[in-house]
Short mmCIF file of C-alpha atoms in Angstrom, two decimals:
data_model
loop_
_atom_site.label_atom_id
_atom_site.label_comp_id
_atom_site.label_asym_id
_atom_site.label_seq_id
_atom_site.Cartn_x
_atom_site.Cartn_y
_atom_site.Cartn_z
CA MET A 1 -10.11 -16.96 4.88
CA SER A 2 -10.45 -16.30 1.40
CA ILE A 3 -13.78 -15.14 -1.01
CA PHE A 4 -11.23 -15.49 -3.96
CA ASP A 5 -11.58 -17.96 -6.74
CA LYS A 6 -8.20 -19.53 -6.94
CA GLN A 7 -8.45 -18.07 -11.23
CA ALA A 8 -9.68 -14.80 -9.51
CA LEU A 9 -5.81 -13.11 -10.85
CA ALA A 10 -5.12 -15.78 -13.42
CA GLU A 11 -1.96 -14.38 -15.09
CA LYS A 12 -2.17 -11.16 -14.11
CA HIS A 13 1.01 -9.70 -13.49
CA ILE A 14 0.65 -7.66 -9.90
CA LEU A 15 3.80 -5.55 -7.86
CA VAL A 16 2.99 -5.09 -4.70
CA THR A 17 5.46 -2.48 -2.84
CA GLY A 18 5.89 -1.81 1.10
CA ALA A 19 5.87 -5.92 0.63
CA THR A 20 7.80 -6.48 3.68
CA GLY A 21 5.21 -4.50 6.25
CA GLY A 22 1.94 -6.17 7.50
CA ILE A 23 -0.71 -5.14 4.71
CA GLY A 24 1.52 -5.39 1.81
CA TRP A 25 3.04 -8.92 3.21
CA GLU A 26 -0.89 -10.11 3.52
CA THR A 27 -1.68 -8.40 0.20
CA ALA A 28 0.92 -10.88 -1.32
CA LYS A 29 0.02 -13.77 0.44
CA ALA A 30 -3.54 -12.67 -0.74
CA VAL A 31 -2.76 -12.70 -4.48
CA ALA A 32 -0.25 -15.29 -4.90
CA GLN A 33 -3.38 -17.00 -3.57
CA MET A 34 -5.62 -15.97 -6.38
CA GLY A 35 -3.70 -17.01 -9.33
CA ALA A 36 -1.63 -13.83 -10.11
CA LYS A 37 1.99 -13.97 -10.75
CA LEU A 38 3.47 -11.49 -8.76
CA THR A 39 6.63 -8.94 -8.09
CA VAL A 40 7.34 -7.82 -4.53
CA THR A 41 10.15 -5.35 -3.35
CA GLY A 42 10.88 -4.01 0.16
CA ARG A 43 13.90 -2.25 1.56
CA ASP A 44 14.95 -5.27 3.84
CA ALA A 45 16.48 -8.11 2.14
CA ASP A 46 15.71 -10.50 5.10
CA LYS A 47 12.25 -9.83 5.30
CA LEU A 48 11.56 -10.53 1.75
CA LYS A 49 13.74 -13.79 1.74
CA GLN A 50 10.67 -14.72 4.73
CA LEU A 51 8.21 -13.45 2.61
CA GLU A 52 9.43 -15.67 -0.39
CA LYS A 53 10.08 -18.82 1.84
CA GLU A 54 5.83 -18.20 2.56
CA LEU A 55 5.07 -17.71 -0.73
CA LYS A 56 6.57 -20.55 -2.33
CA ALA A 57 4.43 -22.59 -0.44
CA VAL A 58 1.64 -21.51 -1.78
CA MET A 59 2.51 -20.55 -5.69
CA ASP A 60 5.19 -21.92 -8.04
CA ASP A 61 7.74 -20.66 -8.45
CA ASN A 62 7.64 -19.38 -12.13
CA ARG A 63 4.82 -16.90 -10.76
CA LEU A 64 7.42 -15.31 -8.40
CA HIS A 65 10.22 -12.35 -8.38
CA VAL A 66 11.60 -11.16 -5.59
CA HIS A 67 13.25 -7.86 -5.68
CA ALA A 68 14.82 -5.74 -2.75
CA ALA A 69 14.10 -1.92 -4.28
CA ASP A 70 14.34 1.79 -2.12
CA LEU A 71 11.99 3.58 -4.30
CA THR A 72 13.34 6.60 -3.00
CA ASP A 73 16.42 5.48 -5.64
CA SER A 74 15.10 6.99 -9.47
CA HIS A 75 17.98 4.24 -10.61
CA GLU A 76 16.57 1.38 -8.31
CA ARG A 77 12.72 2.07 -9.47
CA LYS A 78 13.62 1.91 -13.20
CA GLN A 79 15.71 -1.53 -12.61
CA LEU A 80 12.50 -2.38 -10.18
CA VAL A 81 10.26 -2.36 -13.55
CA GLU A 82 12.47 -3.28 -16.02
CA THR A 83 13.73 -6.86 -14.10
CA ALA A 84 9.79 -7.03 -13.55
CA GLU A 85 8.60 -7.29 -16.62
CA ALA A 86 11.54 -9.05 -18.18
CA ARG A 87 10.47 -11.80 -15.83
CA LEU A 88 6.98 -11.87 -15.94
CA GLY A 89 5.68 -9.76 -18.86
CA PHE A 90 4.27 -6.81 -18.32
CA ILE A 91 2.61 -5.33 -14.93
CA GLY A 92 -1.40 -5.64 -15.16
CA GLY A 93 -1.59 -4.70 -11.09
CA LEU A 94 0.26 -2.04 -8.96
CA VAL A 95 -0.34 -1.95 -5.36
CA ASN A 96 1.64 0.48 -3.99
CA SER A 97 1.63 0.07 -0.16
CA ALA A 98 5.09 1.03 0.55
CA GLY A 99 5.16 3.90 3.64
CA ALA A 100 5.85 4.97 6.20
CA ALA A 101 4.16 6.94 9.39
CA GLY A 102 5.63 9.72 11.96
CA GLY A 103 3.78 11.68 14.24
CA LYS A 104 5.24 14.72 15.93
CA GLN A 105 3.69 18.21 17.02
CA VAL A 106 3.70 21.22 14.43
CA GLU A 107 6.29 23.01 16.01
CA GLU A 108 8.43 19.98 16.47
CA LEU A 109 8.33 19.47 12.69
CA ASP A 110 11.44 20.41 10.45
CA GLN A 111 11.48 20.81 6.75
CA GLU A 112 14.02 17.26 6.67
CA PHE A 113 11.03 15.30 8.47
CA LEU A 114 8.90 16.87 6.18
CA GLU A 115 10.33 16.00 2.72
CA HIS A 116 11.70 12.41 4.00
CA LEU A 117 7.80 11.50 4.74
CA MET A 118 6.26 13.30 1.61
CA ASN A 119 9.14 11.09 -0.22
CA ILE A 120 8.38 8.05 0.93
CA ASN A 121 4.61 8.42 0.91
CA TYR A 122 4.07 10.51 -2.33
CA THR A 123 7.09 11.49 -4.24
CA SER A 124 8.14 8.18 -4.70
CA THR A 125 5.43 6.42 -5.03
CA PHE A 126 3.92 8.51 -7.77
CA MET A 127 7.06 8.76 -9.71
CA LEU A 128 7.25 4.49 -9.49
CA THR A 129 3.76 4.46 -10.19
CA GLN A 130 4.29 6.50 -13.90
CA LEU A 131 6.86 4.17 -14.97
CA VAL A 132 4.13 1.74 -14.67
CA TYR A 133 1.33 3.55 -16.50
CA ARG A 134 3.33 3.80 -19.21
CA ARG A 135 3.27 0.57 -20.28
CA MET A 136 -0.01 0.18 -18.79
CA MET A 137 -1.21 3.53 -21.11
CA GLU A 138 0.06 1.14 -24.29
CA GLU A 139 -1.56 -2.28 -23.54
CA GLY A 140 -4.67 -0.25 -22.29
CA ARG A 141 -5.54 -2.22 -19.10
CA GLY A 142 -4.87 -1.72 -15.55
CA ASP A 143 -5.02 -2.05 -12.48
CA ILE A 144 -3.79 0.19 -9.60
CA VAL A 145 -4.22 0.31 -5.77
CA ASN A 146 -2.44 3.25 -3.70
CA LEU A 147 -2.91 2.56 0.23
CA ALA A 148 -3.98 6.07 1.38
CA SER A 149 -5.58 6.08 5.18
CA LEU A 150 -8.29 7.83 6.96
CA SER A 151 -5.42 10.37 7.71
CA GLY A 152 -5.74 11.15 4.38
CA LEU A 153 -9.00 12.45 4.89
CA ARG A 154 -9.54 13.92 8.38
CA GLY A 155 -6.66 15.03 10.20
CA THR A 156 -5.91 14.13 13.75
CA ALA A 157 -3.85 16.23 16.57
CA GLY A 158 0.20 15.44 16.42
CA ASN A 159 -0.42 13.66 13.11
CA THR A 160 0.04 16.88 10.75
CA ALA A 161 3.21 15.63 8.22
CA TYR A 162 1.92 12.06 7.48
CA ALA A 163 -2.02 13.35 6.96
CA ALA A 164 -0.66 15.65 4.65
CA SER A 165 1.35 12.71 2.59
CA LYS A 166 -2.19 11.08 3.07
CA PHE A 167 -4.19 13.64 1.33
CA ALA A 168 -1.80 13.86 -0.82
CA VAL A 169 -2.10 10.16 -1.96
CA VAL A 170 -6.11 10.87 -1.41
CA GLY A 171 -6.05 13.42 -4.24
CA TRP A 172 -3.88 12.07 -6.51
CA THR A 173 -5.34 8.99 -6.63
CA GLN A 174 -9.05 10.89 -7.47
CA SER A 175 -7.09 13.26 -10.42
CA MET A 176 -5.10 10.12 -12.03
CA ALA A 177 -8.03 7.87 -12.02
CA LEU A 178 -10.29 10.84 -14.37
CA GLU A 179 -6.58 10.48 -16.63
CA ALA A 180 -6.28 6.50 -16.22
CA ILE A 181 -9.78 5.85 -16.86
CA GLU A 182 -9.82 6.84 -20.82
CA HIS A 183 -7.44 3.98 -21.48
CA GLY A 184 -9.35 1.50 -19.62
CA ILE A 185 -6.72 1.61 -16.19
CA ARG A 186 -8.59 1.66 -13.15
CA VAL A 187 -6.91 4.10 -10.39
CA ASN A 188 -8.23 3.68 -6.68
CA ALA A 189 -6.86 4.06 -3.06
CA VAL A 190 -7.80 1.98 0.29
CA CYS A 191 -7.82 3.71 3.47
CA PRO A 192 -7.96 2.18 6.61
CA GLY A 193 -7.92 3.58 10.22
CA TYR A 194 -5.53 1.89 12.84
CA VAL A 195 -3.75 -1.45 11.09
CA ASP A 196 -2.85 -4.35 13.85
CA THR A 197 0.70 -3.87 12.21
CA GLU A 198 3.96 -2.85 13.58
CA MET A 199 3.47 0.93 12.02
CA ALA A 200 0.27 1.21 13.83
CA ARG A 201 1.49 -0.14 17.15
CA ALA A 202 4.72 1.72 16.61
CA SER A 203 1.85 5.32 16.96
CA ILE A 204 0.21 4.24 19.23
CA ARG A 205 3.09 4.59 21.19
CA ARG A 206 4.46 7.90 20.14
CA LYS A 207 0.83 8.60 21.62
CA ALA A 208 1.21 6.90 24.86
CA GLU A 209 4.63 9.26 25.20
CA ARG A 210 2.77 12.64 24.43
CA LYS A 211 0.57 12.13 26.54
CA GLY A 212 1.69 10.51 29.50
CA ILE A 213 0.11 7.76 29.60
CA SER A 214 1.21 3.85 29.35
CA VAL A 215 1.14 1.79 26.03
CA GLU A 216 -1.83 -0.07 27.15
CA GLN A 217 -4.31 3.23 28.22
CA ALA A 218 -3.57 4.29 24.46
CA MET A 219 -4.40 1.39 22.76
CA GLU A 220 -8.08 1.41 24.55
CA GLU A 221 -8.14 5.30 23.70
CA ALA A 222 -7.60 4.56 20.17
CA LYS A 223 -9.98 0.55 20.75
CA SER A 224 -12.98 3.08 22.15
CA GLY A 225 -13.05 5.64 19.03
CA ILE A 226 -13.80 2.87 17.08
CA PRO A 227 -17.53 1.90 16.90
CA SER A 228 -16.34 -2.25 16.50
CA ASN A 229 -13.53 -1.42 19.56
CA ARG A 230 -11.01 -3.00 17.46
CA LEU A 231 -8.33 -2.45 14.98
CA SER A 232 -8.54 -3.79 11.70
CA THR A 233 -6.55 -6.61 10.65
CA PRO A 234 -3.63 -6.97 7.85
CA GLN A 235 -5.71 -9.57 5.94
CA GLU A 236 -8.65 -7.18 5.59
CA VAL A 237 -6.75 -4.10 3.80
CA ALA A 238 -5.63 -6.69 1.69
CA GLN A 239 -9.04 -8.65 1.33
CA THR A 240 -10.06 -5.24 0.17
CA ILE A 241 -7.07 -4.27 -2.00
CA ALA A 242 -7.51 -7.66 -4.07
CA PHE A 243 -11.03 -7.23 -5.34
CA LEU A 244 -10.11 -4.10 -6.19
CA LEU A 245 -8.11 -5.55 -8.66
CA THR A 246 -10.17 -8.31 -9.88
CA ASP A 247 -12.90 -7.63 -12.85
CA ALA A 248 -15.22 -7.93 -9.79
CA ALA A 249 -14.90 -4.24 -9.55
CA PRO A 250 -15.07 -2.85 -12.74
CA ASN A 251 -16.52 0.27 -12.59
CA ILE A 252 -14.83 0.82 -9.19
CA VAL A 253 -12.79 4.65 -10.12
CA GLY A 254 -11.25 6.89 -7.93
CA GLU A 255 -12.55 5.62 -4.94
CA SER A 256 -11.00 5.90 -1.22
CA VAL A 257 -12.35 2.61 0.20
CA LYS A 258 -12.71 3.15 4.19
CA ILE A 259 -11.55 0.15 6.76
CA SER A 260 -12.61 2.35 9.70
CA GLY A 261 -15.16 0.21 11.60
CA GLY A 262 -17.65 2.33 11.48
CA SER A 263 -15.96 5.77 12.51
CA VAL A 264 -15.17 7.95 9.56
CA MET A 265 -18.93 7.54 7.24
CA ARG A 266 -19.07 10.00 5.25
#
């Protein structure tokens, strides 16, 4: 169910990265139904084609641009932004949903793994944002929403590399927000806990293997640690992201909005 007006983002060009993942996918569908012009990107060309099909069922072709890209590649980042602007104009909203997970104990980590995770979750996201932000500064307007995590607010065992990358996203969000608001640009983050996506299910499977228990037991443990006793849905996260892109949130600046089912209250 959507609570938003079909014109809430009318003609605003939104770029959603990581659109082939569960949260990015639902975010793209949500903003499409709010009247936005939309660019979606991801690395999986086949999934992008499926998403394109679903989006065309709810929006006009002339408001949609689909562009496969690897955001860890500087040339592909630049090409993505230039092509999107050439097709649909100034990018007034950016949703940084691209990311990766990975859980290992400290003694198992190596430099290659750490750098890989930090590059995907923080560095390449930062560099893409910089490209979009420079144009937003020229226009004196824009909204940026970073997908962080509860793991960017508190640590958990077996999660040091991922948590470090998401702490980086939260710190960057807060610091950038203070600079950006002077130019009429709002920057915020959304911090979900377990969301019913393939990424979360893979994380729960890794936890089951590490603890020597069944996946079903690990899932029950995950739910029992959440007062609402359930995982969040991708749609719930998408709705929160969409709200932060609208004019209904004009003075929400530098926040890390938690979607925790009551598990983290601070």
